[in-house]
Amino acid sequence: MVSSTFKDLEEHRAKLIKTLHRQKLFAIEIEDRSSKPDDDVIPSSLNMVRDASGYIGLTSHRYGQVPEDDERNPDAYSMTRLGLEEDRKSTRLNSSTKPISYAVLSFTNKT
């Protein structure tokens, strides 16, 4: 699973996904999820995280979409953070050795 804020990391996501494909690995992306009338972004995204055999997260200066839901997202986390927390939780609960990789990217503006 590849997770990140999208607009600020679009180029980095594309390069990461291309690299994964060259290694014959399949990247699951949130954009791949099929919309279902009775589904919303929280359960569909977290199901994708649970189904993945690994998790790669990228973060930069943007926080990303924060779904407002006091019950399912009481800490007002972004979807990227919810995905990371879900992966950590499911890995612990299942005594899994699923690989998790997380990168925090910092950029400086060139003027």
PDB file of N, CA and C in Angstrom:
ATOM      1  N   MET A   1       0.850  -1.173   0.000  1.00  0.00           N
ATOM      2  CA  MET A   1       0.000   0.000   0.000  1.00  0.00           C
ATOM      3  C   MET A   1       0.887   1.224   0.000  1.00  0.00           C
ATOM      4  N   VAL A   2       0.618   2.155  -0.893  1.00  0.00           N
ATOM      5  CA  VAL A   2       1.316   3.434  -0.942  1.00  0.00           C
ATOM      6  C   VAL A   2       0.336   4.493  -0.459  1.00  0.00           C
ATOM      7  N   SER A   3       0.738   5.229   0.573  1.00  0.00           N
ATOM      8  CA  SER A   3      -0.126   6.246   1.142  1.00  0.00           C
ATOM      9  C   SER A   3       0.648   7.545   1.282  1.00  0.00           C
ATOM     10  N   SER A   4       0.006   8.645   0.918  1.00  0.00           N
ATOM     11  CA  SER A   4       0.641   9.960   1.069  1.00  0.00           C
ATOM     12  C   SER A   4      -0.387  11.035   0.824  1.00  0.00           C
ATOM     13  N   THR A   5      -0.006  12.263   1.175  1.00  0.00           N
ATOM     14  CA  THR A   5      -0.780  13.379   0.666  1.00  0.00           C
ATOM     15  C   THR A   5      -0.510  13.393  -0.832  1.00  0.00           C
ATOM     16  N   PHE A   6      -1.472  13.850  -1.611  1.00  0.00           N
ATOM     17  CA  PHE A   6      -1.367  13.639  -3.045  1.00  0.00           C
ATOM     18  C   PHE A   6      -0.740  14.801  -3.792  1.00  0.00           C
ATOM     19  N   LYS A   7      -1.298  15.991  -3.646  1.00  0.00           N
ATOM     20  CA  LYS A   7      -0.878  17.110  -4.502  1.00  0.00           C
ATOM     21  C   LYS A   7       0.590  17.471  -4.343  1.00  0.00           C
ATOM     22  N   ASP A   8       1.081  17.511  -3.108  1.00  0.00           N
ATOM     23  CA  ASP A   8       2.466  17.924  -2.911  1.00  0.00           C
ATOM     24  C   ASP A   8       3.467  16.817  -3.205  1.00  0.00           C
ATOM     25  N   LEU A   9       3.011  15.578  -3.267  1.00  0.00           N
ATOM     26  CA  LEU A   9       3.934  14.453  -3.466  1.00  0.00           C
ATOM     27  C   LEU A   9       3.627  13.644  -4.726  1.00  0.00           C
ATOM     28  N   GLU A  10       2.890  14.238  -5.646  1.00  0.00           N
ATOM     29  CA  GLU A  10       2.468  13.515  -6.848  1.00  0.00           C
ATOM     30  C   GLU A  10       3.666  12.939  -7.616  1.00  0.00           C
ATOM     31  N   GLU A  11       4.688  13.736  -7.815  1.00  0.00           N
ATOM     32  CA  GLU A  11       5.869  13.277  -8.557  1.00  0.00           C
ATOM     33  C   GLU A  11       6.598  12.175  -7.786  1.00  0.00           C
ATOM     34  N   HIS A  12       6.717  12.322  -6.475  1.00  0.00           N
ATOM     35  CA  HIS A  12       7.410  11.321  -5.657  1.00  0.00           C
ATOM     36  C   HIS A  12       6.633  10.002  -5.621  1.00  0.00           C
ATOM     37  N   ARG A  13       5.312  10.100  -5.524  1.00  0.00           N
ATOM     38  CA  ARG A  13       4.470   8.894  -5.555  1.00  0.00           C
ATOM     39  C   ARG A  13       4.673   8.157  -6.870  1.00  0.00           C
ATOM     40  N   ALA A  14       4.650   8.899  -7.970  1.00  0.00           N
ATOM     41  CA  ALA A  14       4.799   8.279  -9.299  1.00  0.00           C
ATOM     42  C   ALA A  14       6.142   7.558  -9.414  1.00  0.00           C
ATOM     43  N   LYS A  15       7.212   8.175  -8.928  1.00  0.00           N
ATOM     44  CA  LYS A  15       8.530   7.542  -8.984  1.00  0.00           C
ATOM     45  C   LYS A  15       8.586   6.304  -8.084  1.00  0.00           C
ATOM     46  N   LEU A  16       7.997   6.403  -6.898  1.00  0.00           N
ATOM     47  CA  LEU A  16       7.965   5.253  -5.989  1.00  0.00           C
ATOM     48  C   LEU A  16       7.207   4.088  -6.611  1.00  0.00           C
ATOM     49  N   ILE A  17       6.044   4.367  -7.178  1.00  0.00           N
ATOM     50  CA  ILE A  17       5.216   3.317  -7.780  1.00  0.00           C
ATOM     51  C   ILE A  17       5.932   2.693  -8.976  1.00  0.00           C
ATOM     52  N   LYS A  18       6.600   3.527  -9.774  1.00  0.00           N
ATOM     53  CA  LYS A  18       7.369   3.010 -10.916  1.00  0.00           C
ATOM     54  C   LYS A  18       8.493   2.096 -10.420  1.00  0.00           C
ATOM     55  N   THR A  19       9.156   2.491  -9.345  1.00  0.00           N
ATOM     56  CA  THR A  19      10.226   1.674  -8.767  1.00  0.00           C
ATOM     57  C   THR A  19       9.676   0.344  -8.254  1.00  0.00           C
ATOM     58  N   LEU A  20       8.539   0.387  -7.588  1.00  0.00           N
ATOM     59  CA  LEU A  20       7.920  -0.855  -7.108  1.00  0.00           C
ATOM     60  C   LEU A  20       7.584  -1.777  -8.273  1.00  0.00           C
ATOM     61  N   HIS A  21       7.034  -1.231  -9.343  1.00  0.00           N
ATOM     62  CA  HIS A  21       6.694  -2.037 -10.516  1.00  0.00           C
ATOM     63  C   HIS A  21       7.937  -2.671 -11.140  1.00  0.00           C
ATOM     64  N   ARG A  22       9.043  -1.923 -11.169  1.00  0.00           N
ATOM     65  CA  ARG A  22      10.285  -2.491 -11.716  1.00  0.00           C
ATOM     66  C   ARG A  22      10.769  -3.670 -10.873  1.00  0.00           C
ATOM     67  N   GLN A  23      10.405  -3.674  -9.594  1.00  0.00           N
ATOM     68  CA  GLN A  23      10.772  -4.780  -8.706  1.00  0.00           C
ATOM     69  C   GLN A  23       9.708  -5.885  -8.711  1.00  0.00           C
ATOM     70  N   LYS A  24       8.754  -5.752  -9.627  1.00  0.00           N
ATOM     71  CA  LYS A  24       7.643  -6.703  -9.765  1.00  0.00           C
ATOM     72  C   LYS A  24       6.750  -6.729  -8.524  1.00  0.00           C
ATOM     73  N   LEU A  25       6.602  -5.549  -7.904  1.00  0.00           N
ATOM     74  CA  LEU A  25       5.696  -5.379  -6.768  1.00  0.00           C
ATOM     75  C   LEU A  25       4.510  -4.538  -7.222  1.00  0.00           C
ATOM     76  N   PHE A  26       3.356  -4.860  -6.726  1.00  0.00           N
ATOM     77  CA  PHE A  26       2.129  -4.173  -7.103  1.00  0.00           C
ATOM     78  C   PHE A  26       1.779  -3.155  -6.026  1.00  0.00           C
ATOM     79  N   ALA A  27       1.634  -1.901  -6.402  1.00  0.00           N
ATOM     80  CA  ALA A  27       1.307  -0.834  -5.456  1.00  0.00           C
ATOM     81  C   ALA A  27      -0.205  -0.637  -5.395  1.00  0.00           C
ATOM     82  N   ILE A  28      -0.772  -0.776  -4.218  1.00  0.00           N
ATOM     83  CA  ILE A  28      -2.182  -0.462  -4.008  1.00  0.00           C
ATOM     84  C   ILE A  28      -2.250   1.017  -3.662  1.00  0.00           C
ATOM     85  N   GLU A  29      -3.080   1.742  -4.398  1.00  0.00           N
ATOM     86  CA  GLU A  29      -3.211   3.179  -4.172  1.00  0.00           C
ATOM     87  C   GLU A  29      -4.667   3.503  -3.870  1.00  0.00           C
ATOM     88  N   ILE A  30      -4.888   4.534  -3.083  1.00  0.00           N
ATOM     89  CA  ILE A  30      -6.248   4.925  -2.723  1.00  0.00           C
ATOM     90  C   ILE A  30      -7.067   5.254  -3.976  1.00  0.00           C
ATOM     91  N   GLU A  31      -6.400   5.754  -5.006  1.00  0.00           N
ATOM     92  CA  GLU A  31      -7.108   6.082  -6.242  1.00  0.00           C
ATOM     93  C   GLU A  31      -7.678   4.843  -6.924  1.00  0.00           C
ATOM     94  N   ASP A  32      -7.145   3.662  -6.578  1.00  0.00           N
ATOM     95  CA  ASP A  32      -7.602   2.409  -7.171  1.00  0.00           C
ATOM     96  C   ASP A  32      -8.906   1.900  -6.553  1.00  0.00           C
ATOM     97  N   ARG A  33      -9.285   2.452  -5.413  1.00  0.00           N
ATOM     98  CA  ARG A  33     -10.456   1.896  -4.722  1.00  0.00           C
ATOM     99  C   ARG A  33     -11.709   2.175  -5.530  1.00  0.00           C
ATOM    100  N   SER A  34     -12.562   1.185  -5.580  1.00  0.00           N
ATOM    101  CA  SER A  34     -13.820   1.365  -6.302  1.00  0.00           C
ATOM    102  C   SER A  34     -14.847   1.944  -5.347  1.00  0.00           C
ATOM    103  N   SER A  35     -15.556   2.929  -5.805  1.00  0.00           N
ATOM    104  CA  SER A  35     -16.573   3.564  -4.976  1.00  0.00           C
ATOM    105  C   SER A  35     -17.804   2.686  -4.906  1.00  0.00           C
ATOM    106  N   LYS A  36     -18.291   2.525  -3.696  1.00  0.00           N
ATOM    107  CA  LYS A  36     -19.523   1.780  -3.490  1.00  0.00           C
ATOM    108  C   LYS A  36     -20.516   2.735  -2.843  1.00  0.00           C
ATOM    109  N   PRO A  37     -21.788   2.643  -3.209  1.00  0.00           N
ATOM    110  CA  PRO A  37     -22.766   3.595  -2.692  1.00  0.00           C
ATOM    111  C   PRO A  37     -22.856   3.618  -1.165  1.00  0.00           C
ATOM    112  N   ASP A  38     -22.644   2.472  -0.511  1.00  0.00           N
ATOM    113  CA  ASP A  38     -22.793   2.412   0.941  1.00  0.00           C
ATOM    114  C   ASP A  38     -21.461   2.508   1.668  1.00  0.00           C
ATOM    115  N   ASP A  39     -20.396   2.891   0.961  1.00  0.00           N
ATOM    116  CA  ASP A  39     -19.057   2.945   1.534  1.00  0.00           C
ATOM    117  C   ASP A  39     -18.584   4.388   1.564  1.00  0.00           C
ATOM    118  N   ASP A  40     -17.740   4.700   2.536  1.00  0.00           N
ATOM    119  CA  ASP A  40     -17.118   6.010   2.526  1.00  0.00           C
ATOM    120  C   ASP A  40     -15.614   5.847   2.665  1.00  0.00           C
ATOM    121  N   VAL A  41     -14.902   6.953   2.681  1.00  0.00           N
ATOM    122  CA  VAL A  41     -13.445   6.925   2.587  1.00  0.00           C
ATOM    123  C   VAL A  41     -12.780   6.232   3.776  1.00  0.00           C
ATOM    124  N   ILE A  42     -13.306   6.348   4.979  1.00  0.00           N
ATOM    125  CA  ILE A  42     -12.625   5.749   6.131  1.00  0.00           C
ATOM    126  C   ILE A  42     -12.590   4.225   6.043  1.00  0.00           C
ATOM    127  N   PRO A  43     -13.739   3.530   6.000  1.00  0.00           N
ATOM    128  CA  PRO A  43     -13.638   2.064   5.963  1.00  0.00           C
ATOM    129  C   PRO A  43     -12.986   1.533   4.696  1.00  0.00           C
ATOM    130  N   SER A  44     -13.238   2.157   3.559  1.00  0.00           N
ATOM    131  CA  SER A  44     -12.654   1.618   2.331  1.00  0.00           C
ATOM    132  C   SER A  44     -11.136   1.775   2.351  1.00  0.00           C
ATOM    133  N   SER A  45     -10.621   2.897   2.848  1.00  0.00           N
ATOM    134  CA  SER A  45      -9.173   3.095   2.928  1.00  0.00           C
ATOM    135  C   SER A  45      -8.540   2.155   3.939  1.00  0.00           C
ATOM    136  N   LEU A  46      -9.155   2.012   5.101  1.00  0.00           N
ATOM    137  CA  LEU A  46      -8.578   1.153   6.134  1.00  0.00           C
ATOM    138  C   LEU A  46      -8.627  -0.313   5.735  1.00  0.00           C
ATOM    139  N   ASN A  47      -9.641  -0.714   4.980  1.00  0.00           N
ATOM    140  CA  ASN A  47      -9.675  -2.092   4.464  1.00  0.00           C
ATOM    141  C   ASN A  47      -8.520  -2.336   3.490  1.00  0.00           C
ATOM    142  N   MET A  48      -8.213  -1.336   2.671  1.00  0.00           N
ATOM    143  CA  MET A  48      -7.084  -1.465   1.745  1.00  0.00           C
ATOM    144  C   MET A  48      -5.777  -1.638   2.519  1.00  0.00           C
ATOM    145  N   VAL A  49      -5.629  -0.897   3.616  1.00  0.00           N
ATOM    146  CA  VAL A  49      -4.421  -1.012   4.440  1.00  0.00           C
ATOM    147  C   VAL A  49      -4.328  -2.421   5.023  1.00  0.00           C
ATOM    148  N   ARG A  50      -5.438  -2.919   5.568  1.00  0.00           N
ATOM    149  CA  ARG A  50      -5.439  -4.258   6.177  1.00  0.00           C
ATOM    150  C   ARG A  50      -5.123  -5.345   5.156  1.00  0.00           C
ATOM    151  N   ASP A  51      -5.592  -5.168   3.928  1.00  0.00           N
ATOM    152  CA  ASP A  51      -5.403  -6.186   2.886  1.00  0.00           C
ATOM    153  C   ASP A  51      -4.002  -6.175   2.271  1.00  0.00           C
ATOM    154  N   ALA A  52      -3.263  -5.101   2.476  1.00  0.00           N
ATOM    155  CA  ALA A  52      -1.944  -4.973   1.852  1.00  0.00           C
ATOM    156  C   ALA A  52      -0.909  -5.823   2.585  1.00  0.00           C
ATOM    157  N   SER A  53       0.086  -6.284   1.843  1.00  0.00           N
ATOM    158  CA  SER A  53       1.150  -7.076   2.459  1.00  0.00           C
ATOM    159  C   SER A  53       2.293  -6.206   2.970  1.00  0.00           C
ATOM    160  N   GLY A  54       2.246  -4.919   2.701  1.00  0.00           N
ATOM    161  CA  GLY A  54       3.244  -3.968   3.185  1.00  0.00           C
ATOM    162  C   GLY A  54       2.657  -2.566   3.130  1.00  0.00           C
ATOM    163  N   TYR A  55       3.304  -1.628   3.798  1.00  0.00           N
ATOM    164  CA  TYR A  55       2.791  -0.255   3.865  1.00  0.00           C
ATOM    165  C   TYR A  55       3.942   0.716   3.679  1.00  0.00           C
ATOM    166  N   ILE A  56       3.796   1.624   2.710  1.00  0.00           N
ATOM    167  CA  ILE A  56       4.769   2.690   2.495  1.00  0.00           C
ATOM    168  C   ILE A  56       4.012   4.008   2.597  1.00  0.00           C
ATOM    169  N   GLY A  57       4.423   4.848   3.526  1.00  0.00           N
ATOM    170  CA  GLY A  57       3.795   6.148   3.710  1.00  0.00           C
ATOM    171  C   GLY A  57       4.771   7.266   3.411  1.00  0.00           C
ATOM    172  N   LEU A  58       4.298   8.300   2.756  1.00  0.00           N
ATOM    173  CA  LEU A  58       5.103   9.487   2.468  1.00  0.00           C
ATOM    174  C   LEU A  58       4.386  10.701   3.057  1.00  0.00           C
ATOM    175  N   THR A  59       5.132  11.549   3.724  1.00  0.00           N
ATOM    176  CA  THR A  59       4.543  12.758   4.301  1.00  0.00           C
ATOM    177  C   THR A  59       5.458  13.936   4.010  1.00  0.00           C
ATOM    178  N   SER A  60       4.847  15.077   3.786  1.00  0.00           N
ATOM    179  CA  SER A  60       5.605  16.306   3.590  1.00  0.00           C
ATOM    180  C   SER A  60       4.941  17.407   4.405  1.00  0.00           C
ATOM    181  N   HIS A  61       4.839  18.593   3.851  1.00  0.00           N
ATOM    182  CA  HIS A  61       4.302  19.727   4.609  1.00  0.00           C
ATOM    183  C   HIS A  61       2.777  19.790   4.646  1.00  0.00           C
ATOM    184  N   ARG A  62       2.086  19.064   3.795  1.00  0.00           N
ATOM    185  CA  ARG A  62       0.626  19.065   3.808  1.00  0.00           C
ATOM    186  C   ARG A  62       0.128  17.964   4.724  1.00  0.00           C
ATOM    187  N   TYR A  63      -1.024  18.199   5.357  1.00  0.00           N
ATOM    188  CA  TYR A  63      -1.564  17.199   6.274  1.00  0.00           C
ATOM    189  C   TYR A  63      -2.534  16.253   5.581  1.00  0.00           C
ATOM    190  N   GLY A  64      -3.200  16.701   4.549  1.00  0.00           N
ATOM    191  CA  GLY A  64      -4.116  15.824   3.822  1.00  0.00           C
ATOM    192  C   GLY A  64      -5.548  15.910   4.317  1.00  0.00           C
ATOM    193  N   GLN A  65      -6.398  15.103   3.699  1.00  0.00           N
ATOM    194  CA  GLN A  65      -7.832  15.096   4.006  1.00  0.00           C
ATOM    195  C   GLN A  65      -8.078  14.595   5.427  1.00  0.00           C
ATOM    196  N   VAL A  66      -8.885  15.339   6.170  1.00  0.00           N
ATOM    197  CA  VAL A  66      -9.246  14.948   7.535  1.00  0.00           C
ATOM    198  C   VAL A  66     -10.753  14.704   7.564  1.00  0.00           C
ATOM    199  N   PRO A  67     -11.171  13.431   7.557  1.00  0.00           N
ATOM    200  CA  PRO A  67     -12.608  13.157   7.600  1.00  0.00           C
ATOM    201  C   PRO A  67     -13.181  13.507   8.975  1.00  0.00           C
ATOM    202  N   GLU A  68     -14.251  14.277   8.959  1.00  0.00           N
ATOM    203  CA  GLU A  68     -14.891  14.672  10.210  1.00  0.00           C
ATOM    204  C   GLU A  68     -15.858  13.579  10.645  1.00  0.00           C
ATOM    205  N   ASP A  69     -15.491  12.896  11.717  1.00  0.00           N
ATOM    206  CA  ASP A  69     -16.336  11.838  12.268  1.00  0.00           C
ATOM    207  C   ASP A  69     -15.894  11.604  13.706  1.00  0.00           C
ATOM    208  N   ASP A  70     -16.670  12.120  14.651  1.00  0.00           N
ATOM    209  CA  ASP A  70     -16.290  12.048  16.069  1.00  0.00           C
ATOM    210  C   ASP A  70     -16.141  10.620  16.571  1.00  0.00           C
ATOM    211  N   GLU A  71     -16.884   9.698  15.991  1.00  0.00           N
ATOM    212  CA  GLU A  71     -16.825   8.304  16.452  1.00  0.00           C
ATOM    213  C   GLU A  71     -15.643   7.547  15.853  1.00  0.00           C
ATOM    214  N   ARG A  72     -15.466   7.653  14.544  1.00  0.00           N
ATOM    215  CA  ARG A  72     -14.426   6.868  13.877  1.00  0.00           C
ATOM    216  C   ARG A  72     -13.091   7.589  13.756  1.00  0.00           C
ATOM    217  N   ASN A  73     -13.089   8.904  13.947  1.00  0.00           N
ATOM    218  CA  ASN A  73     -11.860   9.679  13.849  1.00  0.00           C
ATOM    219  C   ASN A  73     -11.837  10.746  14.952  1.00  0.00           C
ATOM    220  N   PRO A  74     -11.883  10.305  16.217  1.00  0.00           N
ATOM    221  CA  PRO A  74     -11.992  11.266  17.322  1.00  0.00           C
ATOM    222  C   PRO A  74     -10.781  12.183  17.467  1.00  0.00           C
ATOM    223  N   ASP A  75      -9.616  11.759  16.970  1.00  0.00           N
ATOM    224  CA  ASP A  75      -8.406  12.575  17.085  1.00  0.00           C
ATOM    225  C   ASP A  75      -8.194  13.494  15.884  1.00  0.00           C
ATOM    226  N   ALA A  76      -9.142  13.489  14.941  1.00  0.00           N
ATOM    227  CA  ALA A  76      -9.084  14.325  13.733  1.00  0.00           C
ATOM    228  C   ALA A  76      -7.776  14.099  12.965  1.00  0.00           C
ATOM    229  N   TYR A  77      -7.434  12.822  12.752  1.00  0.00           N
ATOM    230  CA  TYR A  77      -6.260  12.469  11.963  1.00  0.00           C
ATOM    231  C   TYR A  77      -6.574  12.596  10.476  1.00  0.00           C
ATOM    232  N   SER A  78      -5.523  12.809   9.688  1.00  0.00           N
ATOM    233  CA  SER A  78      -5.675  12.779   8.232  1.00  0.00           C
ATOM    234  C   SER A  78      -5.845  11.327   7.803  1.00  0.00           C
ATOM    235  N   MET A  79      -6.291  11.114   6.574  1.00  0.00           N
ATOM    236  CA  MET A  79      -6.428   9.740   6.075  1.00  0.00           C
ATOM    237  C   MET A  79      -5.068   9.048   6.032  1.00  0.00           C
ATOM    238  N   THR A  80      -4.011   9.773   5.709  1.00  0.00           N
ATOM    239  CA  THR A  80      -2.682   9.183   5.692  1.00  0.00           C
ATOM    240  C   THR A  80      -2.303   8.703   7.088  1.00  0.00           C
ATOM    241  N   ARG A  81      -2.572   9.513   8.102  1.00  0.00           N
ATOM    242  CA  ARG A  81      -2.263   9.118   9.488  1.00  0.00           C
ATOM    243  C   ARG A  81      -3.169   7.968   9.941  1.00  0.00           C
ATOM    244  N   LEU A  82      -4.452   8.010   9.584  1.00  0.00           N
ATOM    245  CA  LEU A  82      -5.353   6.907   9.934  1.00  0.00           C
ATOM    246  C   LEU A  82      -4.847   5.595   9.342  1.00  0.00           C
ATOM    247  N   GLY A  83      -4.368   5.652   8.102  1.00  0.00           N
ATOM    248  CA  GLY A  83      -3.832   4.449   7.459  1.00  0.00           C
ATOM    249  C   GLY A  83      -2.620   3.904   8.187  1.00  0.00           C
ATOM    250  N   LEU A  84      -1.694   4.790   8.562  1.00  0.00           N
ATOM    251  CA  LEU A  84      -0.511   4.361   9.300  1.00  0.00           C
ATOM    252  C   LEU A  84      -0.905   3.748  10.641  1.00  0.00           C
ATOM    253  N   GLU A  85      -1.807   4.399  11.370  1.00  0.00           N
ATOM    254  CA  GLU A  85      -2.242   3.879  12.675  1.00  0.00           C
ATOM    255  C   GLU A  85      -2.932   2.521  12.519  1.00  0.00           C
ATOM    256  N   GLU A  86      -3.753   2.369  11.476  1.00  0.00           N
ATOM    257  CA  GLU A  86      -4.441   1.097  11.232  1.00  0.00           C
ATOM    258  C   GLU A  86      -3.434  -0.008  10.925  1.00  0.00           C
ATOM    259  N   ASP A  87      -2.435   0.319  10.120  1.00  0.00           N
ATOM    260  CA  ASP A  87      -1.434  -0.680   9.779  1.00  0.00           C
ATOM    261  C   ASP A  87      -0.653  -1.104  11.019  1.00  0.00           C
ATOM    262  N   ARG A  88      -0.275  -0.163  11.834  1.00  0.00           N
ATOM    263  CA  ARG A  88       0.453  -0.491  13.072  1.00  0.00           C
ATOM    264  C   ARG A  88      -0.404  -1.348  13.992  1.00  0.00           C
ATOM    265  N   LYS A  89      -1.683  -0.991  14.108  1.00  0.00           N
ATOM    266  CA  LYS A  89      -2.594  -1.745  14.971  1.00  0.00           C
ATOM    267  C   LYS A  89      -2.802  -3.164  14.448  1.00  0.00           C
ATOM    268  N   SER A  90      -3.102  -3.303  13.160  1.00  0.00           N
ATOM    269  CA  SER A  90      -3.374  -4.632  12.613  1.00  0.00           C
ATOM    270  C   SER A  90      -2.123  -5.502  12.630  1.00  0.00           C
ATOM    271  N   THR A  91      -0.949  -4.916  12.455  1.00  0.00           N
ATOM    272  CA  THR A  91       0.298  -5.670  12.514  1.00  0.00           C
ATOM    273  C   THR A  91       0.525  -6.208  13.920  1.00  0.00           C
ATOM    274  N   ARG A  92       0.284  -5.385  14.947  1.00  0.00           N
ATOM    275  CA  ARG A  92       0.435  -5.833  16.335  1.00  0.00           C
ATOM    276  C   ARG A  92      -0.575  -6.909  16.688  1.00  0.00           C
ATOM    277  N   LEU A  93      -1.840  -6.707  16.317  1.00  0.00           N
ATOM    278  CA  LEU A  93      -2.903  -7.652  16.665  1.00  0.00           C
ATOM    279  C   LEU A  93      -2.692  -9.019  16.032  1.00  0.00           C
ATOM    280  N   ASN A  94      -2.139  -9.033  14.841  1.00  0.00           N
ATOM    281  CA  ASN A  94      -1.949 -10.292  14.115  1.00  0.00           C
ATOM    282  C   ASN A  94      -0.547 -10.860  14.282  1.00  0.00           C
ATOM    283  N   SER A  95       0.236 -10.269  15.164  1.00  0.00           N
ATOM    284  CA  SER A  95       1.640 -10.683  15.336  1.00  0.00           C
ATOM    285  C   SER A  95       2.318 -10.816  13.978  1.00  0.00           C
ATOM    286  N   SER A  96       2.020  -9.877  13.119  1.00  0.00           N
ATOM    287  CA  SER A  96       2.506  -9.910  11.740  1.00  0.00           C
ATOM    288  C   SER A  96       3.899  -9.297  11.637  1.00  0.00           C
ATOM    289  N   THR A  97       4.574  -9.667  10.593  1.00  0.00           N
ATOM    290  CA  THR A  97       5.863  -9.051  10.290  1.00  0.00           C
ATOM    291  C   THR A  97       5.743  -8.219   9.015  1.00  0.00           C
ATOM    292  N   LYS A  98       4.546  -7.691   8.770  1.00  0.00           N
ATOM    293  CA  LYS A  98       4.328  -6.873   7.580  1.00  0.00           C
ATOM    294  C   LYS A  98       5.283  -5.681   7.593  1.00  0.00           C
ATOM    295  N   PRO A  99       6.005  -5.477   6.497  1.00  0.00           N
ATOM    296  CA  PRO A  99       6.937  -4.349   6.472  1.00  0.00           C
ATOM    297  C   PRO A  99       6.209  -3.004   6.414  1.00  0.00           C
ATOM    298  N   ILE A 100       6.692  -2.075   7.215  1.00  0.00           N
ATOM    299  CA  ILE A 100       6.165  -0.713   7.226  1.00  0.00           C
ATOM    300  C   ILE A 100       7.341   0.214   6.949  1.00  0.00           C
ATOM    301  N   SER A 101       7.177   1.115   6.005  1.00  0.00           N
ATOM    302  CA  SER A 101       8.195   2.114   5.716  1.00  0.00           C
ATOM    303  C   SER A 101       7.513   3.461   5.667  1.00  0.00           C
ATOM    304  N   TYR A 102       8.083   4.438   6.359  1.00  0.00           N
ATOM    305  CA  TYR A 102       7.474   5.762   6.373  1.00  0.00           C
ATOM    306  C   TYR A 102       8.559   6.797   6.151  1.00  0.00           C
ATOM    307  N   ALA A 103       8.340   7.708   5.222  1.00  0.00           N
ATOM    308  CA  ALA A 103       9.321   8.748   4.920  1.00  0.00           C
ATOM    309  C   ALA A 103       8.694  10.115   5.125  1.00  0.00           C
ATOM    310  N   VAL A 104       9.405  10.973   5.826  1.00  0.00           N
ATOM    311  CA  VAL A 104       8.990  12.361   5.982  1.00  0.00           C
ATOM    312  C   VAL A 104       9.913  13.176   5.089  1.00  0.00           C
ATOM    313  N   LEU A 105       9.319  13.834   4.091  1.00  0.00           N
ATOM    314  CA  LEU A 105      10.101  14.574   3.110  1.00  0.00           C
ATOM    315  C   LEU A 105      10.048  16.054   3.418  1.00  0.00           C
ATOM    316  N   SER A 106      11.173  16.724   3.279  1.00  0.00           N
ATOM    317  CA  SER A 106      11.254  18.159   3.525  1.00  0.00           C
ATOM    318  C   SER A 106      11.767  18.821   2.268  1.00  0.00           C
ATOM    319  N   PHE A 107      11.133  19.902   1.887  1.00  0.00           N
ATOM    320  CA  PHE A 107      11.523  20.619   0.687  1.00  0.00           C
ATOM    321  C   PHE A 107      11.779  22.070   1.017  1.00  0.00           C
ATOM    322  N   THR A 108      12.708  22.656   0.292  1.00  0.00           N
ATOM    323  CA  THR A 108      12.922  24.106   0.402  1.00  0.00           C
ATOM    324  C   THR A 108      12.512  24.723  -0.913  1.00  0.00           C
ATOM    325  N   ASN A 109      11.932  25.886  -0.834  1.00  0.00           N
ATOM    326  CA  ASN A 109      11.518  26.596  -2.049  1.00  0.00           C
ATOM    327  C   ASN A 109      12.734  27.197  -2.712  1.00  0.00           C
ATOM    328  N   LYS A 110      12.840  26.997  -4.012  1.00  0.00           N
ATOM    329  CA  LYS A 110      13.924  27.601  -4.773  1.00  0.00           C
ATOM    330  C   LYS A 110      13.340  28.791  -5.514  1.00  0.00           C
ATOM    331  N   THR A 111      13.838  29.974  -5.213  1.00  0.00           N
ATOM    332  CA  THR A 111      13.311  31.174  -5.875  1.00  0.00           C
ATOM    333  C   THR A 111      14.315  31.759  -6.819  1.00  0.00           C
TER     334      THR A 111
END
